[in-house]
CSV table of C-alpha atoms in Angstrom, one decimal:
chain,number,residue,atom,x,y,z
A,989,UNK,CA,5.4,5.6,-12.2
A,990,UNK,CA,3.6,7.2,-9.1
A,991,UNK,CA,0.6,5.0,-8.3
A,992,UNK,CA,-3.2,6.2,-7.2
A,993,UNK,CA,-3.0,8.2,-4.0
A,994,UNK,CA,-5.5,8.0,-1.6
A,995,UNK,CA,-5.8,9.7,2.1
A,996,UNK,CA,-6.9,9.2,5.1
A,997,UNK,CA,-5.6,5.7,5.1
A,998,UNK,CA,-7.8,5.4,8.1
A,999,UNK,CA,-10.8,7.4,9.6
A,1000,UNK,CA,-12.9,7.0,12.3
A,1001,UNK,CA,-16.0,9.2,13.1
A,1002,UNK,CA,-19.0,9.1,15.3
A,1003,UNK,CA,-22.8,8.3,13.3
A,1004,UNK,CA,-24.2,12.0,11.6
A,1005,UNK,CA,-20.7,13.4,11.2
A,1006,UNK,CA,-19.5,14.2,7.8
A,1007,UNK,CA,-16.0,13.2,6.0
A,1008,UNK,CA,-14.0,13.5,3.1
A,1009,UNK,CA,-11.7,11.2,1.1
A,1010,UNK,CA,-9.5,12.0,-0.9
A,1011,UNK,CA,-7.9,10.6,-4.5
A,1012,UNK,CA,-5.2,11.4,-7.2
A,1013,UNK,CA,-5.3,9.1,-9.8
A,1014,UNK,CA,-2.3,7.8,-12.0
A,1015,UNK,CA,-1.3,11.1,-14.4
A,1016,UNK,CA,-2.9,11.0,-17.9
A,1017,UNK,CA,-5.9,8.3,-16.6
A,1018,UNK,CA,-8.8,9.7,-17.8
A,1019,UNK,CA,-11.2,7.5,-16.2
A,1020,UNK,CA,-11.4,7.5,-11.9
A,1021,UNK,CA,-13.5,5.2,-9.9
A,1022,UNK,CA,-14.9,4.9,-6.2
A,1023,UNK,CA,-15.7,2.0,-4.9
A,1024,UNK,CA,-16.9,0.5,-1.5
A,1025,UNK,CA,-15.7,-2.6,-0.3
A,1026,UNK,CA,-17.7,-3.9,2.8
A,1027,UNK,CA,-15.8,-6.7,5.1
A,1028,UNK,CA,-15.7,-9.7,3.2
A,1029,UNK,CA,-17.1,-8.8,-0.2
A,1030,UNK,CA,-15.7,-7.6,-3.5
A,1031,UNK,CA,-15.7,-4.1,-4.5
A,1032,UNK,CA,-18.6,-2.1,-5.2
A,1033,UNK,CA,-18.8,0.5,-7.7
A,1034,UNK,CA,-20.0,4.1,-6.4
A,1035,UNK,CA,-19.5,6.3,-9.0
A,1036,UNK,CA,-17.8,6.6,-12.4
A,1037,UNK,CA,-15.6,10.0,-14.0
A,1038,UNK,CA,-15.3,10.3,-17.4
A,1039,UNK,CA,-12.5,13.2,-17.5
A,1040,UNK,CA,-14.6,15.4,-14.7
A,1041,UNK,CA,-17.9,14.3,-16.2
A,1042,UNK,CA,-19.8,11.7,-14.1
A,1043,UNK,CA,-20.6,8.2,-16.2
A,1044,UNK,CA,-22.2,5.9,-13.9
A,1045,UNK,CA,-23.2,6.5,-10.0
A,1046,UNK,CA,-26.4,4.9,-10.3
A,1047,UNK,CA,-24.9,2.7,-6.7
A,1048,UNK,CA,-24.5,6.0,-5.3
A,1049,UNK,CA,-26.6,6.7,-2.0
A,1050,UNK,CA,-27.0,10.3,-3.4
A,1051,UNK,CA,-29.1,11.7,-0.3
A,1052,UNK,CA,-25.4,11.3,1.8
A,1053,UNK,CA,-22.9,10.7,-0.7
A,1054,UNK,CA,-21.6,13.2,-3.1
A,1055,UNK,CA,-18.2,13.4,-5.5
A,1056,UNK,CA,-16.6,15.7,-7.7
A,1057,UNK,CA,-13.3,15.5,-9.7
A,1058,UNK,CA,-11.7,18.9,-10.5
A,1059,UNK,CA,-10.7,19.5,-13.8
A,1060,UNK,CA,-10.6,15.8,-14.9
A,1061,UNK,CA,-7.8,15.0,-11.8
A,1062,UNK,CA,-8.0,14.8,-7.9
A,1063,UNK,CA,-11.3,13.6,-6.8
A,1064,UNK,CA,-13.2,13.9,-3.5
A,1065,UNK,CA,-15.8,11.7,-1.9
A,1066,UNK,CA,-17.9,12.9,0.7
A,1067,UNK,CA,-20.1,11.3,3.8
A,1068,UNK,CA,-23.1,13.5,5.0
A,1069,UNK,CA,-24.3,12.5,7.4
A,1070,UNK,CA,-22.8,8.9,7.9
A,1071,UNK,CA,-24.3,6.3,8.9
A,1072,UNK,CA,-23.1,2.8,10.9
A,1073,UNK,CA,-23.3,0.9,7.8
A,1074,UNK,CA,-21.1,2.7,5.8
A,1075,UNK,CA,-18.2,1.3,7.8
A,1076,UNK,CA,-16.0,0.0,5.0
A,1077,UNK,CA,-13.0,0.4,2.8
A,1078,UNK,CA,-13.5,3.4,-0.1
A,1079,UNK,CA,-11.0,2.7,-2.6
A,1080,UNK,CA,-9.8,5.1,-5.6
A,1081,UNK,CA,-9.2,3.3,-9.4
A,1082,UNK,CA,-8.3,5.2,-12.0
A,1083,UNK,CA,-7.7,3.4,-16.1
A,1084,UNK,CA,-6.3,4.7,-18.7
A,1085,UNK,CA,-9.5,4.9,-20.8
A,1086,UNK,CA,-13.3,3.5,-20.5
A,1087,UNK,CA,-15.0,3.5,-23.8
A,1088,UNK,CA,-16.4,2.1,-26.9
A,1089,UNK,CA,-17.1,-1.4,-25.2
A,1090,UNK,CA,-13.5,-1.7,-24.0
A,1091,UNK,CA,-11.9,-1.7,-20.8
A,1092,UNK,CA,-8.7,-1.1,-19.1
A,1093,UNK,CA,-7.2,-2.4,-16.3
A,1094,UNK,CA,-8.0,-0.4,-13.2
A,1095,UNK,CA,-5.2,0.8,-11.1
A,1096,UNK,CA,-6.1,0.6,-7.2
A,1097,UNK,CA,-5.1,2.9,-4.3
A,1098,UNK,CA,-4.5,1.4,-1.1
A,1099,UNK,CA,-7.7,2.9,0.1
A,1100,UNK,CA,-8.9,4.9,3.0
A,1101,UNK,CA,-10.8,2.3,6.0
A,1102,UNK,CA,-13.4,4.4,7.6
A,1103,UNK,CA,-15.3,3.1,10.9
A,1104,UNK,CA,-18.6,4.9,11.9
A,1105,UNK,CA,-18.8,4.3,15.5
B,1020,UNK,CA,-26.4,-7.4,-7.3
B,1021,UNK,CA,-23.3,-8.5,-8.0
B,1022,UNK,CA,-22.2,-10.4,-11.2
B,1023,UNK,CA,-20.1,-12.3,-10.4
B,1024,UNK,CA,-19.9,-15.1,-8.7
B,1025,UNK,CA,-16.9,-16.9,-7.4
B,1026,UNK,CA,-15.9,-20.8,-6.5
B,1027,UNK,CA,-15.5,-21.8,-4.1
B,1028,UNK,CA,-15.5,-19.4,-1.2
B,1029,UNK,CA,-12.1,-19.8,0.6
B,1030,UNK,CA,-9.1,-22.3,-0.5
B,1031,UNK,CA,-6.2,-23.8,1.6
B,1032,UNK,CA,-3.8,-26.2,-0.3
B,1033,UNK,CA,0.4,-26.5,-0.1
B,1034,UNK,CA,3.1,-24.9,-1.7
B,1035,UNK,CA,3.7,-26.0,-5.2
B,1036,UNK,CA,-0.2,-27.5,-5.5
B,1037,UNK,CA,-2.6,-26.1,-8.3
B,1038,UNK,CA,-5.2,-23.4,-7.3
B,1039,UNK,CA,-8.2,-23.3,-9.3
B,1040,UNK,CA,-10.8,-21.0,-8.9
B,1041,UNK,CA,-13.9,-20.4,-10.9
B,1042,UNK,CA,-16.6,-17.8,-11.2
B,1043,UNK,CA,-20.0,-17.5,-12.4
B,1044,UNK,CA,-21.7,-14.4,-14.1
B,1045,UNK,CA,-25.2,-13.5,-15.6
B,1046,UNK,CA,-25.2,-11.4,-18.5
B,1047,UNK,CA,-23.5,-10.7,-21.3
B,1048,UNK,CA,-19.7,-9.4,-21.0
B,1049,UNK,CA,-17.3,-7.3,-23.0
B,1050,UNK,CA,-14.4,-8.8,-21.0
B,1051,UNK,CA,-13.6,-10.6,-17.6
B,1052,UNK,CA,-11.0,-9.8,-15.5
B,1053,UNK,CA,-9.0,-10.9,-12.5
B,1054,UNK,CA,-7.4,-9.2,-9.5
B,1055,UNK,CA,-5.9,-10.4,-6.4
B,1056,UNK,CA,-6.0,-8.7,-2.8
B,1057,UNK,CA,-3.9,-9.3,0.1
B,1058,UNK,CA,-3.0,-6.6,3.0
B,1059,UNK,CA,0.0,-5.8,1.1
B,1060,UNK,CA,-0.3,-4.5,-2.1
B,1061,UNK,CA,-4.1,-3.8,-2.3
B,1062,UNK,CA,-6.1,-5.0,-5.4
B,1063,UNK,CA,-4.0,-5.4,-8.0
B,1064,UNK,CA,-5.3,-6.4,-11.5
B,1065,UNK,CA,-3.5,-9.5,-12.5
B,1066,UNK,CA,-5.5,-10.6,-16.4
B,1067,UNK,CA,-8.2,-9.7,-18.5
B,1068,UNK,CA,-9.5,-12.0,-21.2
B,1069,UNK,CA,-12.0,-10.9,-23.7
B,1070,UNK,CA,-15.0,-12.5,-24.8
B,1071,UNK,CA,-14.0,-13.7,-28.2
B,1072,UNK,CA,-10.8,-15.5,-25.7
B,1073,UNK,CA,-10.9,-18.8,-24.5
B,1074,UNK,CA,-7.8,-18.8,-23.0
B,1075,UNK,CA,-5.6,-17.0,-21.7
B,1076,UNK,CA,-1.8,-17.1,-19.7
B,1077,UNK,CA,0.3,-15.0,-17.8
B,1078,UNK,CA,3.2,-16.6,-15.8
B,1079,UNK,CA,2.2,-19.1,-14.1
B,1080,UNK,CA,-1.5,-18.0,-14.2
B,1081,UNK,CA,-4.1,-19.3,-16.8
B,1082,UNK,CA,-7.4,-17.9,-17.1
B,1083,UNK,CA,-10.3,-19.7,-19.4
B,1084,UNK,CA,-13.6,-18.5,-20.5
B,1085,UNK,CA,-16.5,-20.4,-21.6
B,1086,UNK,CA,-19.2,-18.0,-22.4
B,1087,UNK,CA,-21.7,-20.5,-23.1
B,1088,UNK,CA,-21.8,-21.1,-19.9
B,1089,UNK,CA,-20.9,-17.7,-18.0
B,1090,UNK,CA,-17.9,-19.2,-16.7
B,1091,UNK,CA,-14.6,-18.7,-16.3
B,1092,UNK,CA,-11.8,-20.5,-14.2
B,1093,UNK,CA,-8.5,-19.5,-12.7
B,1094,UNK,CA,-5.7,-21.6,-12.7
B,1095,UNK,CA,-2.2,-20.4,-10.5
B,1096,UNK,CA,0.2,-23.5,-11.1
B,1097,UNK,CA,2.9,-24.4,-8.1
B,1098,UNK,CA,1.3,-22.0,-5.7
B,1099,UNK,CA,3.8,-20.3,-3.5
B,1100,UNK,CA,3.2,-18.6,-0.1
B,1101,UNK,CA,3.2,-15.7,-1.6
B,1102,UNK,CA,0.1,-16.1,-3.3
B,1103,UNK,CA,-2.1,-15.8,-0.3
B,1104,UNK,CA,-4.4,-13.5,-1.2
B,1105,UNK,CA,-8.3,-13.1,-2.0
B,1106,UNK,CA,-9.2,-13.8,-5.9
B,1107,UNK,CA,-12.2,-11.6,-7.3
B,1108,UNK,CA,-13.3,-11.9,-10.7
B,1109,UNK,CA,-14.8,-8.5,-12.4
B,1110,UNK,CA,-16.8,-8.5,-15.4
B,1111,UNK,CA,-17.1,-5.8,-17.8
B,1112,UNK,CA,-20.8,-6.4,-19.0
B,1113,UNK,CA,-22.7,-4.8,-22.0
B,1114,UNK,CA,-24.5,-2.1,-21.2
B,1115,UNK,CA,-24.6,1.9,-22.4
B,1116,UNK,CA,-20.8,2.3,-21.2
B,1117,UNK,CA,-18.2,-0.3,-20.2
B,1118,UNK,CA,-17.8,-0.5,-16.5
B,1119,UNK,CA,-16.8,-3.3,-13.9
B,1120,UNK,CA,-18.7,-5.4,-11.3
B,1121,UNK,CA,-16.3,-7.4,-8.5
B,1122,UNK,CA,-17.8,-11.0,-7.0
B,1123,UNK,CA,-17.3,-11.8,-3.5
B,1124,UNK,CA,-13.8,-13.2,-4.1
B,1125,UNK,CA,-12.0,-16.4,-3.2
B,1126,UNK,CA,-10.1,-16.7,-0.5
B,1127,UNK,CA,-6.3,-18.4,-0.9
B,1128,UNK,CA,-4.4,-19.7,1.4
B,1129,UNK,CA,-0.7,-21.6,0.7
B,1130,UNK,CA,0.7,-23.2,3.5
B,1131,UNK,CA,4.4,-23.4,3.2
């Protein structure tokens, strides 16, 4: 079984430029995660797909950060315009299903290590 | 903030010692789950026990929970070189829709 694909595995822009990330989760997942891990913490959740519609992304800094999944599959974080801090690791999850009080394991992709210089 | 809270921060011991690792949480949980990290494979989920669980095994891992106390502990028996890796617990806490939030993680190192 394919696992979560993720690219860039590695990025590196200057402060006010914009990229992309990009995710395919595990086929038949219906639930995809981001998440931003910063240098010696634990994940942090950015957003939340249900299908293609969004469930959580209250952690989302929504005046730079935006995400869409296409027809309930690939997904695509964006940075606009980044800033130093958001030098970290994004990584891509995806579960099987998120509901009713219940929770799947989450798959992981190897993630995509952006440095905002 | 993050919910969880794990114990202690980084760990060194010997092959074929006992790792315990704990972690602390605030709120009410549907679930708590574990997952290790190292450069290797990525984050890789690795248990989940449920709140109506106290215990829980898998190989030579065993998680407990005490929910009394918003704890939960886990054990990796005759630790192998191998398992050098950070530990982060995730919680799946009650709320409108279930959803995870990671701790800072423990960090493991076996020494062969």
């Amino acid at each position: 079984e394919a696992g979560v694909a993720q690219s860039p595995r590695y990025k590196i822009i200057e402060k006010r430029q914009s990229v992309a990330f990009w995710c395919n989760p595990i086929s038949g997942h219906a639930t995809l995660y981001w998440y931003q891990q910063i240098l010696g913490q634990g994940p942090k959740l950015l957003i939340q797909f249900q299908n293609n519609g969004v469930v959580d992304d209250s952690q989302l800094p929504k005046d730079r950060f935006s995400a869409e999944r296409l027809k309930g599959v690939d997904s695509t974080l964006k940075i606009q315009p980044a800033k130093l801090e958001d030098s970290a690791v994004y990584l891509c999850a995806s579960s099987l299903e998120s509901g009713r009080r219940e929770h799947y394991e989450q798959y992981f992709g190897p993630g995509t290590r952006l440095t905002v210089t | 903030s993050q919910q969880g809270e794990e114990d202690p921060q980084a760990l060194s011991i010997q092959e074929g010692e006992n790792a315990t690792m704990n972690c602390s949480y605030k709120t009410s949980i549907n679930n708590l789950q574990w997952y290790r990290q190292n450069s290797g494979r990525g984050l890789v989920h690795l248990i989940l026990i449920r709140s109506n669980e106290r215990e829980k095994h898998s190989g030579r891992l065993r998680v407990t929970l005490d929910t009394s106390k918003k704890s939960s502990s886990l054990l990796i028996t005759a630790s192998r070189a191998a398992d050098t890796a950070s530990y982060f617990c995730a919680t799946d806490w009650v709320s409108g829709y279930s959803t995870l939030t990671f701790g800072k993680g423990t960090m493991l190192l076996v020494s062969p």
